[in-house]
Each structure stands twice: as structure tokens, then as C-alpha cells.
XYZ file of N, CA and C in Angstrom:
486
model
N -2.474 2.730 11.886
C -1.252 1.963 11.988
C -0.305 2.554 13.010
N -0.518 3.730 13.304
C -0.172 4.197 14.467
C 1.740 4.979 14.111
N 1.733 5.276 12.948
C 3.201 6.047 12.739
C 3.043 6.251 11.542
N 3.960 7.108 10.751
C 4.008 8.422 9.548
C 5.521 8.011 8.885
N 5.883 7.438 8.163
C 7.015 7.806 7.632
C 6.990 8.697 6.202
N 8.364 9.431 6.296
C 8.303 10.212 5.245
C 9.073 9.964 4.258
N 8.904 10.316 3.036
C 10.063 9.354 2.093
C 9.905 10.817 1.330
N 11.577 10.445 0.329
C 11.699 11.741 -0.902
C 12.107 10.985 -1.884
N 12.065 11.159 -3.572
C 13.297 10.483 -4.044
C 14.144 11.456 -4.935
N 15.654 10.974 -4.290
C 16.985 11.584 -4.924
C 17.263 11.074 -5.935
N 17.543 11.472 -6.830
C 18.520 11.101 -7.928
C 18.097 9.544 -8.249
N 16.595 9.177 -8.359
C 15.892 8.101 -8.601
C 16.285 7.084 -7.328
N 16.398 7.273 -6.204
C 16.977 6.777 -4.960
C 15.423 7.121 -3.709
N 14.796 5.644 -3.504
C 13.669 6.233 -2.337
C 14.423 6.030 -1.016
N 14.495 7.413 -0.122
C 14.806 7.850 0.761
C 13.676 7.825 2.266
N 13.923 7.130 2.988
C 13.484 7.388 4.400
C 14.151 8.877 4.969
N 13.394 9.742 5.482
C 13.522 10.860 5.810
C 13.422 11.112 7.723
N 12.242 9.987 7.488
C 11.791 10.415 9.236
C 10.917 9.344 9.588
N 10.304 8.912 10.277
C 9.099 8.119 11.278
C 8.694 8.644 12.749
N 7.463 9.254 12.337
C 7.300 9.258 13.345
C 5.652 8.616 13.721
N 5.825 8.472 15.395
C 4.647 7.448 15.904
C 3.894 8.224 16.605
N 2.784 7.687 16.507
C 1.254 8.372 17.622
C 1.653 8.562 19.230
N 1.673 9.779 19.639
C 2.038 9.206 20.747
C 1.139 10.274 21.826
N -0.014 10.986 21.524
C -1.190 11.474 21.840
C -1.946 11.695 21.250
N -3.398 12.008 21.490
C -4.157 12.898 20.563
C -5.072 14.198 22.028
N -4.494 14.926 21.870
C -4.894 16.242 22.252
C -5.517 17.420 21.516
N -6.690 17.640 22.437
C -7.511 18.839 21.628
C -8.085 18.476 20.183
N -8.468 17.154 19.998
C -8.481 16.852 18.386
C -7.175 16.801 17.660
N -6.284 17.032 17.994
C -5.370 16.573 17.217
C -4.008 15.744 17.244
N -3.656 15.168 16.367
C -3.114 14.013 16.771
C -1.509 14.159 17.071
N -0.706 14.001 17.798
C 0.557 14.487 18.849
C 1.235 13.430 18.029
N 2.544 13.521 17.226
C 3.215 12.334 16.585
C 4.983 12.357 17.335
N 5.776 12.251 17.383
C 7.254 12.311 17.725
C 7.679 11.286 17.108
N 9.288 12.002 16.307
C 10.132 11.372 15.641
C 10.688 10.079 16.408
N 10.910 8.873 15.537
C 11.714 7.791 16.344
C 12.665 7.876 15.294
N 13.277 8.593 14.762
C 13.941 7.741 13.290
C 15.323 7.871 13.894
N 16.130 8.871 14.766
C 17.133 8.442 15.782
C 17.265 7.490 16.420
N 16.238 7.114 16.606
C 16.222 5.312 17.345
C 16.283 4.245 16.439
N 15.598 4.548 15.613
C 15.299 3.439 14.741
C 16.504 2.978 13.699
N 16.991 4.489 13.612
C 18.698 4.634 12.737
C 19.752 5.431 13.195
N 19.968 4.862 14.323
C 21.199 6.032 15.268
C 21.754 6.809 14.329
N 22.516 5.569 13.436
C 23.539 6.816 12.986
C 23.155 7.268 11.495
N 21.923 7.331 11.426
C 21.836 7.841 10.099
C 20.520 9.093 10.320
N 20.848 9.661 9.128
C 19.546 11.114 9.098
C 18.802 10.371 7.988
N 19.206 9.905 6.955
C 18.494 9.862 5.876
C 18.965 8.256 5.521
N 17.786 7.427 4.819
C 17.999 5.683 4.744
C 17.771 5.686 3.326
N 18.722 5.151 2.608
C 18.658 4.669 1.243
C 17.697 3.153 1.459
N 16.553 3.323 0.722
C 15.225 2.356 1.034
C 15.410 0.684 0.487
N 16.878 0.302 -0.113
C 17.435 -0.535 -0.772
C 16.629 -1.842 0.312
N 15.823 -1.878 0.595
C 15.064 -3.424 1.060
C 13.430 -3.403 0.086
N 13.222 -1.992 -0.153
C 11.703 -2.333 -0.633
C 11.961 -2.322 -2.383
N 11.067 -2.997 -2.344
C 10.848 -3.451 -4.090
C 9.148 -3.200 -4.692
N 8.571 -2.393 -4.974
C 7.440 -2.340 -5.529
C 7.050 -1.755 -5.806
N 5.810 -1.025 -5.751
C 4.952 0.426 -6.801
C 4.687 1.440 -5.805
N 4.880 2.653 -5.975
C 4.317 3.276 -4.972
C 3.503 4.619 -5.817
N 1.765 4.553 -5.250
C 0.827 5.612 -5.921
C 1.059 6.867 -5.240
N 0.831 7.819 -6.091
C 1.063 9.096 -5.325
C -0.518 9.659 -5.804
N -1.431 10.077 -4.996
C -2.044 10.448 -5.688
C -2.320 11.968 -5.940
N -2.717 12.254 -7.344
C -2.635 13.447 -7.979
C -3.797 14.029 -8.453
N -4.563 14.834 -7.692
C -5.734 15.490 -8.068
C -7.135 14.969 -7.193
N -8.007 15.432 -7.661
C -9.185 15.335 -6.971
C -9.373 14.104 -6.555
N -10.128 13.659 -5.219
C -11.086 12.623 -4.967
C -12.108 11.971 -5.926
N -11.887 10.987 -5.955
C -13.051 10.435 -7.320
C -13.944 9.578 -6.395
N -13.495 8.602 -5.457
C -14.283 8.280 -4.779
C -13.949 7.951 -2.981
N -14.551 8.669 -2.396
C -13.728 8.847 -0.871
C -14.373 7.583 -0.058
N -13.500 6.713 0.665
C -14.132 5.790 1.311
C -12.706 5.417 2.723
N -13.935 5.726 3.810
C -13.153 6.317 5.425
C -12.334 4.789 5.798
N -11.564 4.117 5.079
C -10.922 3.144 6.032
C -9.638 2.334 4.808
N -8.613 2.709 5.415
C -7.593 2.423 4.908
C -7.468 3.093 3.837
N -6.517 2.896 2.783
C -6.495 3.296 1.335
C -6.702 3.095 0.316
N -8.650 2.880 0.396
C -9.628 2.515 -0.666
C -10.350 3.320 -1.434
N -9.606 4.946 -0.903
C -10.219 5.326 -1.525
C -9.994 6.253 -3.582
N -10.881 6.601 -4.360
C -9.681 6.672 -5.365
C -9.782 8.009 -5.615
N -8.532 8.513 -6.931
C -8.589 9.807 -7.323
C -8.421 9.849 -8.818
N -8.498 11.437 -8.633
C -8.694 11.671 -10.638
C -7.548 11.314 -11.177
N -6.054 11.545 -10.705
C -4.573 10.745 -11.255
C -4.017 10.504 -10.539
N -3.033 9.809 -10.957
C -1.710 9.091 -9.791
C -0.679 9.250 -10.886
N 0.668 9.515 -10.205
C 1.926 9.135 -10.300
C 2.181 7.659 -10.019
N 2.689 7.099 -10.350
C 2.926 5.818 -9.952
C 4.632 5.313 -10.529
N 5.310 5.001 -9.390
C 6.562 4.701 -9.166
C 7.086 3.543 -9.134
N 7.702 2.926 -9.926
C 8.256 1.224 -9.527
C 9.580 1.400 -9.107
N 9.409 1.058 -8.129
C 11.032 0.782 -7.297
C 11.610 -0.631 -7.106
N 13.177 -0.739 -7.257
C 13.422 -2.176 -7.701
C 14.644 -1.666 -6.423
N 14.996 -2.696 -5.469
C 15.550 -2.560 -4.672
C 16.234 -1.046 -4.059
N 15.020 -0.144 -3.765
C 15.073 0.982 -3.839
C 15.358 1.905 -4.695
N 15.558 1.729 -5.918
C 15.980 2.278 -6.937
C 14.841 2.620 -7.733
N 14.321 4.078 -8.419
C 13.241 4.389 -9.092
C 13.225 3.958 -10.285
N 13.086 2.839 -11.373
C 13.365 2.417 -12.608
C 12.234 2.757 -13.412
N 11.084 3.430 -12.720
C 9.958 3.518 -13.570
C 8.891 4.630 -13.278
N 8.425 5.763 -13.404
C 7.546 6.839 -13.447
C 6.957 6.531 -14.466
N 5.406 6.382 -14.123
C 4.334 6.508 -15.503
C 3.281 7.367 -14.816
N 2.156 7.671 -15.308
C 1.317 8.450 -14.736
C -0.608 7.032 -15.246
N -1.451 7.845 -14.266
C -2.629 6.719 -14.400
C -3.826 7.778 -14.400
N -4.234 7.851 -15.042
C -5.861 7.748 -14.683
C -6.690 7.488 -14.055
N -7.910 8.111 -13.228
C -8.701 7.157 -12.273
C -9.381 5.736 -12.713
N -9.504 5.723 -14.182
C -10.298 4.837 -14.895
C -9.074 3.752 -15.142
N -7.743 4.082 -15.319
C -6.496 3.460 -15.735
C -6.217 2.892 -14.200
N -6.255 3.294 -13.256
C -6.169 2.689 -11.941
C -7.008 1.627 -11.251
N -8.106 2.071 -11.632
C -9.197 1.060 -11.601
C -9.003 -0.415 -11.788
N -8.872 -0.554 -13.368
C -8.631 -1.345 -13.773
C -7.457 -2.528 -13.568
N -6.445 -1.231 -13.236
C -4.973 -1.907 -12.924
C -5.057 -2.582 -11.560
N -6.054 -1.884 -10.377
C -6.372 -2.343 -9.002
C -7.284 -3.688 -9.239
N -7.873 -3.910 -9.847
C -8.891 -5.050 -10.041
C -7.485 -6.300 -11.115
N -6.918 -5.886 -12.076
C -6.515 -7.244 -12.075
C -5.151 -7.597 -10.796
N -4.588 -6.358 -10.561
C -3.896 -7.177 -9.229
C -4.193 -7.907 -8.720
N -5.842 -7.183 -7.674
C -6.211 -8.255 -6.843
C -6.375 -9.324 -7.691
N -6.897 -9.450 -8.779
C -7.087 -10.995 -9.690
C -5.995 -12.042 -9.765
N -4.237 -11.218 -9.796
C -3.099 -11.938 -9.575
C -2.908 -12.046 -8.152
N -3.345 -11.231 -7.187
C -2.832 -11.812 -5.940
C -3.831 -12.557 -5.213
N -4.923 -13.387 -5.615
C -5.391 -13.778 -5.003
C -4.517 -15.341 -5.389
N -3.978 -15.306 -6.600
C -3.327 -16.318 -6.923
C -2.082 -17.015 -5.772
N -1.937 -16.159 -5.013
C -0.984 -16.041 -4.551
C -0.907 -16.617 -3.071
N 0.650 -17.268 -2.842
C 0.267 -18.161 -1.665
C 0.486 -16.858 -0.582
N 0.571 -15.624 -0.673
C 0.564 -14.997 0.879
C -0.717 -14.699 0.612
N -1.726 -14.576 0.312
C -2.967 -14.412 0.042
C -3.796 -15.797 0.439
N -3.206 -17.242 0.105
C -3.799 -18.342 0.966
C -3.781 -18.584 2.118
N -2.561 -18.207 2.745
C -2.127 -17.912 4.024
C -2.755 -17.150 4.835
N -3.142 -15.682 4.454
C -4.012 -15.239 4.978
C -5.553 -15.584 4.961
N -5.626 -16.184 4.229
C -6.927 -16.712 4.138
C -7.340 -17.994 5.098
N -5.889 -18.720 5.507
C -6.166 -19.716 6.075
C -6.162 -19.290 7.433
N -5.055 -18.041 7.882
C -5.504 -17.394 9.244
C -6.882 -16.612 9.716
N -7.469 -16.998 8.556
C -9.077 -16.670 9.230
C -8.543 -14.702 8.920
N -7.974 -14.394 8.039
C -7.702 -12.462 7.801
C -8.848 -12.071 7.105
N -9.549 -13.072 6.543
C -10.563 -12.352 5.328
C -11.724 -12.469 5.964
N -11.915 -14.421 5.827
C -13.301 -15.506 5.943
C -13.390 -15.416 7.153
N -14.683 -15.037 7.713
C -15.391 -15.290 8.801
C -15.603 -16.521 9.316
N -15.038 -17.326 10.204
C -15.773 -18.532 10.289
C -17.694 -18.268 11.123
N -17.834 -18.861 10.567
C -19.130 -19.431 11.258
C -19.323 -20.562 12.374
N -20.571 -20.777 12.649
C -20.820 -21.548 13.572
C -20.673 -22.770 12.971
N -20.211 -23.780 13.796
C -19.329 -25.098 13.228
C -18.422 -25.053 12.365
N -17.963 -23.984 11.782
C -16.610 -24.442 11.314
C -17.009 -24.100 9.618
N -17.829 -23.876 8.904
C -18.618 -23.712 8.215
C -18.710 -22.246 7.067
N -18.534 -22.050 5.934
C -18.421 -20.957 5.672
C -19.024 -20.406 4.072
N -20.183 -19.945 4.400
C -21.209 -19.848 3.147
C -20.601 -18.895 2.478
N -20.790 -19.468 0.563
C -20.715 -18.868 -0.396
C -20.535 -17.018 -0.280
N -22.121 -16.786 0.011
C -22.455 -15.099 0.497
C -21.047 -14.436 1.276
N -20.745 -15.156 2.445
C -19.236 -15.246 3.425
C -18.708 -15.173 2.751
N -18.051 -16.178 1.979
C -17.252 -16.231 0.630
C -16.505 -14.682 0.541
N -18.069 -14.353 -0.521
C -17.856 -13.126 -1.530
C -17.445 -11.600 -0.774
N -18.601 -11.708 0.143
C -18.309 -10.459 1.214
C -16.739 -10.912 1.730
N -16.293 -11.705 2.195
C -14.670 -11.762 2.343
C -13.402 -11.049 1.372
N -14.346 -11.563 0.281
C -13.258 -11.131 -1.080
C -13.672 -9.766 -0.937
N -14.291 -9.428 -1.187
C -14.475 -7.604 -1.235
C -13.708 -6.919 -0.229
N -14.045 -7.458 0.994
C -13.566 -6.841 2.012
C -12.003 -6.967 2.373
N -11.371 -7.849 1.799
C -10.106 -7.923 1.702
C -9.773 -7.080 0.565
N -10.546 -6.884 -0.543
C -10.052 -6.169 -1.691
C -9.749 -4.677 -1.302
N -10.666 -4.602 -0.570
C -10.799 -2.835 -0.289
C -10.104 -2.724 0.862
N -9.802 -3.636 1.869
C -8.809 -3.641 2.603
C -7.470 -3.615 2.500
N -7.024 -4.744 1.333
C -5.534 -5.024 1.157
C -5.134 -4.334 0.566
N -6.095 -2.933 -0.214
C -5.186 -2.338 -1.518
C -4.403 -2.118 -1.419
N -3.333 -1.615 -0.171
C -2.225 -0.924 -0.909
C -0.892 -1.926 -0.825
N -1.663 -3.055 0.082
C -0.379 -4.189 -0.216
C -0.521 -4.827 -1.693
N -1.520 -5.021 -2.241
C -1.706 -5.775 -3.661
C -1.481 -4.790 -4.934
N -1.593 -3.486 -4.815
C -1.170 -2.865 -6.070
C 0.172 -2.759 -5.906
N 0.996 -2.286 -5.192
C 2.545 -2.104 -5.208
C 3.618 -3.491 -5.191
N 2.771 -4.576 -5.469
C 3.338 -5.791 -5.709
C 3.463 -6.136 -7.159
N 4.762 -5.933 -7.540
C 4.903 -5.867 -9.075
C 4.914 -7.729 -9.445
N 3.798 -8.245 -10.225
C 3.384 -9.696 -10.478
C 4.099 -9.679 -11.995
N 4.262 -8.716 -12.640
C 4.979 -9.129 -14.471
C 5.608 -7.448 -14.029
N 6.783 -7.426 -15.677
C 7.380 -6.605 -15.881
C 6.667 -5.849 -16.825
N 5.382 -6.203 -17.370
C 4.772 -5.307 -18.450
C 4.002 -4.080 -17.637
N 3.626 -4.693 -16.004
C 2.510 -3.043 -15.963
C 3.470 -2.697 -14.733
């Protein structure tokens, strides 16, 4: 995605700290520089009061490592609900408790019209030749969006119970 932001939270308050963007990779390693002076002249630190949703922290071992995006899982998570930047909720998860909780998301957000939308921009489904798009297509779409979209579909709070 090509930039790093850093967040803390104060006094149940999620805080922007810094951003910074790719802006070499030398010797193997990757060269980043702060924009967050640009991005917030006059501020050092951003009270996060635009985002609303879950954020996983994860806690402990790798349970299952997989190289592309953030599909892959671990032995616990912290998990944070933030309501117009505000921390209203710390619970803790399980890898087996995460699991589960990741699979019915995607089950509620497929419900969902930004999820048709993307679907209708061709983000998931492959078209085929003529216009055409087999079952098999189908399914491999859904997966591949599943393991793709995770970290937009779990931090989307769908009820007030989880």
C-alpha cells in the first residue's frame, strides 16, 4: 500500500502519531519518510474522530502465515471497537474465536451493497470470454476476496452484540 501509519491509544482516544510513505528500497531494505507534517501542518498528534470500527492487534504466535495482505492468523488478538474514534470496547479472541468471527463477517458483508459494488466493478469476478462467468469463477472469487478483503470486513462493526 505503499505507507505506515502509526497509531497509540490515550485515555481510550485512537491517535494518529505519524505516516510515513515508501520512498526507496535500498540494500534490501525498505527507505520510508514521514509525511504527517504535510498531511497535518499544524498538528503532531490527530485525534482519529473520522474512523469507526474494530481494530485486531495481534497477540502471540503465528497460527497460520499466508504472504499477501492480512490473511494471515494468530494464537490471540486484542481486539478494539472504536466509535468515532473513541475506544468503547477491549475484548480479547482466540485464534479459534477469530476464525469464526472472520467467517461470519464475511457472511454479513457479502450482504452488503459496498460488497455488490465491488463485485460489479469486476474487484472479485473474473470476467471471461464473452461476458460470461462460471460457477467454479464464482467460488474462487469469493475466497479470494475473502482472504483479500479481511481487514476491511472484520473491523466493520454489522450489530452491537460482537
Amino acid at each position: 500500500r505503499g505507507y505506515v501509519a502509526t497509531w497509540r491509544v490515550e485515555k481510550d482516544r485512537l491517535v494518529l502519531t505519524d505516516i510515513r510513505v515508501l520512498c526507496d528500497f535500498i540494500a534490501s531494505s525498505f527507505v520510508f519518510r514521514s509525511v504527517m507534517s504535510e498531511v497535518f501542518p499544524d498538528e503532531k498528534e490527530v485525534f482519529a474522530k473520522w474512523f469507526t470500527g474494530r481494530i485486531f492487534v495481534p497477540d502471540g504466535q503465528v497460527v497460520d502465515w499466508v504472504d499477501q495482505g492480512y490473511s494471515s492468523t494468530y494464537a490471540k488478538y486484542i481486539v478494539l471497537r472504536v466509535e468515532r474514534g473513541i475506544v468503547s470496547r477491549v475484548s480479547t479472541m482466540n485464534h479459534d474465536e477469530f476464525v469464526r468471527f472472520r467467517d461470519a463477517q464475511f457472511e454479513a458483508y457479502i450482504k452488503t451493497e459496498e460488497y455488490r459494488r465491488g463485485i460489479a466493478r469486476g474487484a472479485a469476478v473474473p470476467q471471461m470470454a464473452g461476458g460470461s462467468v462460471s460457477e467454479k469463477d464464482k467460488a474462487q472469487a469469493r475466497e479470494m476476496t475473502r482472504d483479500l478483503w479481511v481487514e476491511r470486513y472484520t473491523s466493520v462493526i454489522f450489530d452491537d452484540e460482537q
